[in-house]
Amino acid sequence: MEKKILFLRASTGWKDPSPPMAFAYLGKIAQNKGYKIFIENLNAQYNTKTVGDIIKLIKKEKIELVGISVFTNYVKDSYNLIDKIRPYCKMLIAGGPHVTIYPDEALEKKIDIVFIGEAEKSFALFLDVIKNGKLTKNKLAKIKGIAYKEEGKEKGEYKIKINPNIPPLDLDKLPIPDKTLFRKEDYVKVADEINNFGGILSSRGCPGRCTYCFHSLFGRGFRYRSAENVFKEVMYLYDNFGIHHINFIDDAFTINRKRLLDLCELFIKAKLPIEWVCATRIDFLDRNAIFKMKEAGCAMISLGVENCVPDTLIKIKKTANPAWYIKQSENVMKWCYEAKIRVGVNILTGYPWDGAEDIRQTQEFVIKIRKYVTQGFCGGILQPMPNTEIYDQYAKQYNFEKWWL
């Protein structure tokens, strides 16, 4: 009998214009192993399905495996969805940033197995195991990168087991994420919205040590796909979807300068009618690179400036040289302006030590640079994400422990 898997995301107050990248990767892996794939992103901007529809789908299709993604900002929505569908699920698994940090929390919410960190390898191993019969204690113990409940001797007694992590993956060996698995009508109503399928994750991780930033999903190292491998995905999206706008969703797209310039050359030589956007750090850009990016089709860069107060820049470990960093920020924005690349800027305030003078300095900086900023200022008030230095240091003091529940 054909095995079936449903990838599921809960509806939240902030809708997804683009398909979840994780489902495109994991769905392709499951499909290659003979599974029939169902994806229901209840948070997709045009998806009108209800929880009742999901329950009917699970029952009608006799779906054996349901996988749900869990993010900290939407934990309550995910856990509420799990409560409603749990009675109809033979096996329920979860992955994502939040359950990577708190696998025990997710397991207490009736999840059977949690995938920790990047899940492609551990998920593939898991599918191989369940394809060959019932899960046993010995089989589960051999799957790296998962957490689960191990039953004890007494009824209702158990302990939570967390297996060793999977070593960092070679990103060039992963399949091209399969966007054909998604229903276009969930994301596209007008022609240009097909570009919502143009997201590419070309690297994972960041070498930064910012105290407000979450690193647990991909680790603190930086790994990247080769320029040739990335461009292969560009061509896949162009050929199969007619994409003419690519969004590189990396945390810091320009960190490896050689790869950046190599990729730019591939864009230039291909002469495709494609523009692209990215996000990056201030300290991994220079004038020559910016003008080469423009030549290659870069239309917009989102810059993680974050702050301009010298003491804050040091405290959040953004830089050890605030004077240089502030000047570099201004230069990068000016170079983008000269190259006619649109600029968005991320600015964070609301640090525990912020005072009136810090806010005033930030306002003055924003006024100074706004002539270069075409896409607006993002960020706003600091949100203390779990497993960050900011959270660990101040959660108890300011009484925001487990604010997501």
CSV table of C-alpha atoms in Angstrom, one decimal, residues 172 202 224-234 248 253 256 258-267:
chain,number,residue,atom,x,y,z
A,172,ASP,CA,25.7,20.8,-2.4
A,202,SER,CA,22.0,29.4,-0.6
A,224,TYR,CA,27.3,27.6,1.7
A,225,ARG,CA,26.4,26.0,-1.6
A,226,SER,CA,28.7,26.5,-4.5
A,227,ALA,CA,27.9,29.2,-7.0
A,228,GLU,CA,27.2,26.5,-9.7
A,229,ASN,CA,24.8,24.6,-7.4
A,230,VAL,CA,22.9,27.8,-6.5
A,231,PHE,CA,22.6,28.8,-10.1
A,232,LYS,CA,21.3,25.4,-11.0
A,233,GLU,CA,18.3,26.2,-8.7
A,234,VAL,CA,17.9,29.6,-10.3
A,248,PHE,CA,17.9,34.8,-1.5
A,253,PHE,CA,24.2,36.2,1.6
A,256,ASN,CA,31.9,34.4,1.1
A,258,LYS,CA,34.6,34.7,-3.9
A,259,ARG,CA,31.3,32.7,-4.1
A,260,LEU,CA,29.4,35.9,-4.4
A,261,LEU,CA,31.4,37.2,-7.3
A,262,ASP,CA,31.4,33.8,-9.0
A,263,LEU,CA,27.6,33.7,-8.7
A,264,CYS,CA,27.4,37.2,-10.1
A,265,GLU,CA,29.4,36.1,-13.1
A,266,LEU,CA,27.0,33.3,-13.8
A,267,PHE,CA,24.1,35.7,-13.7
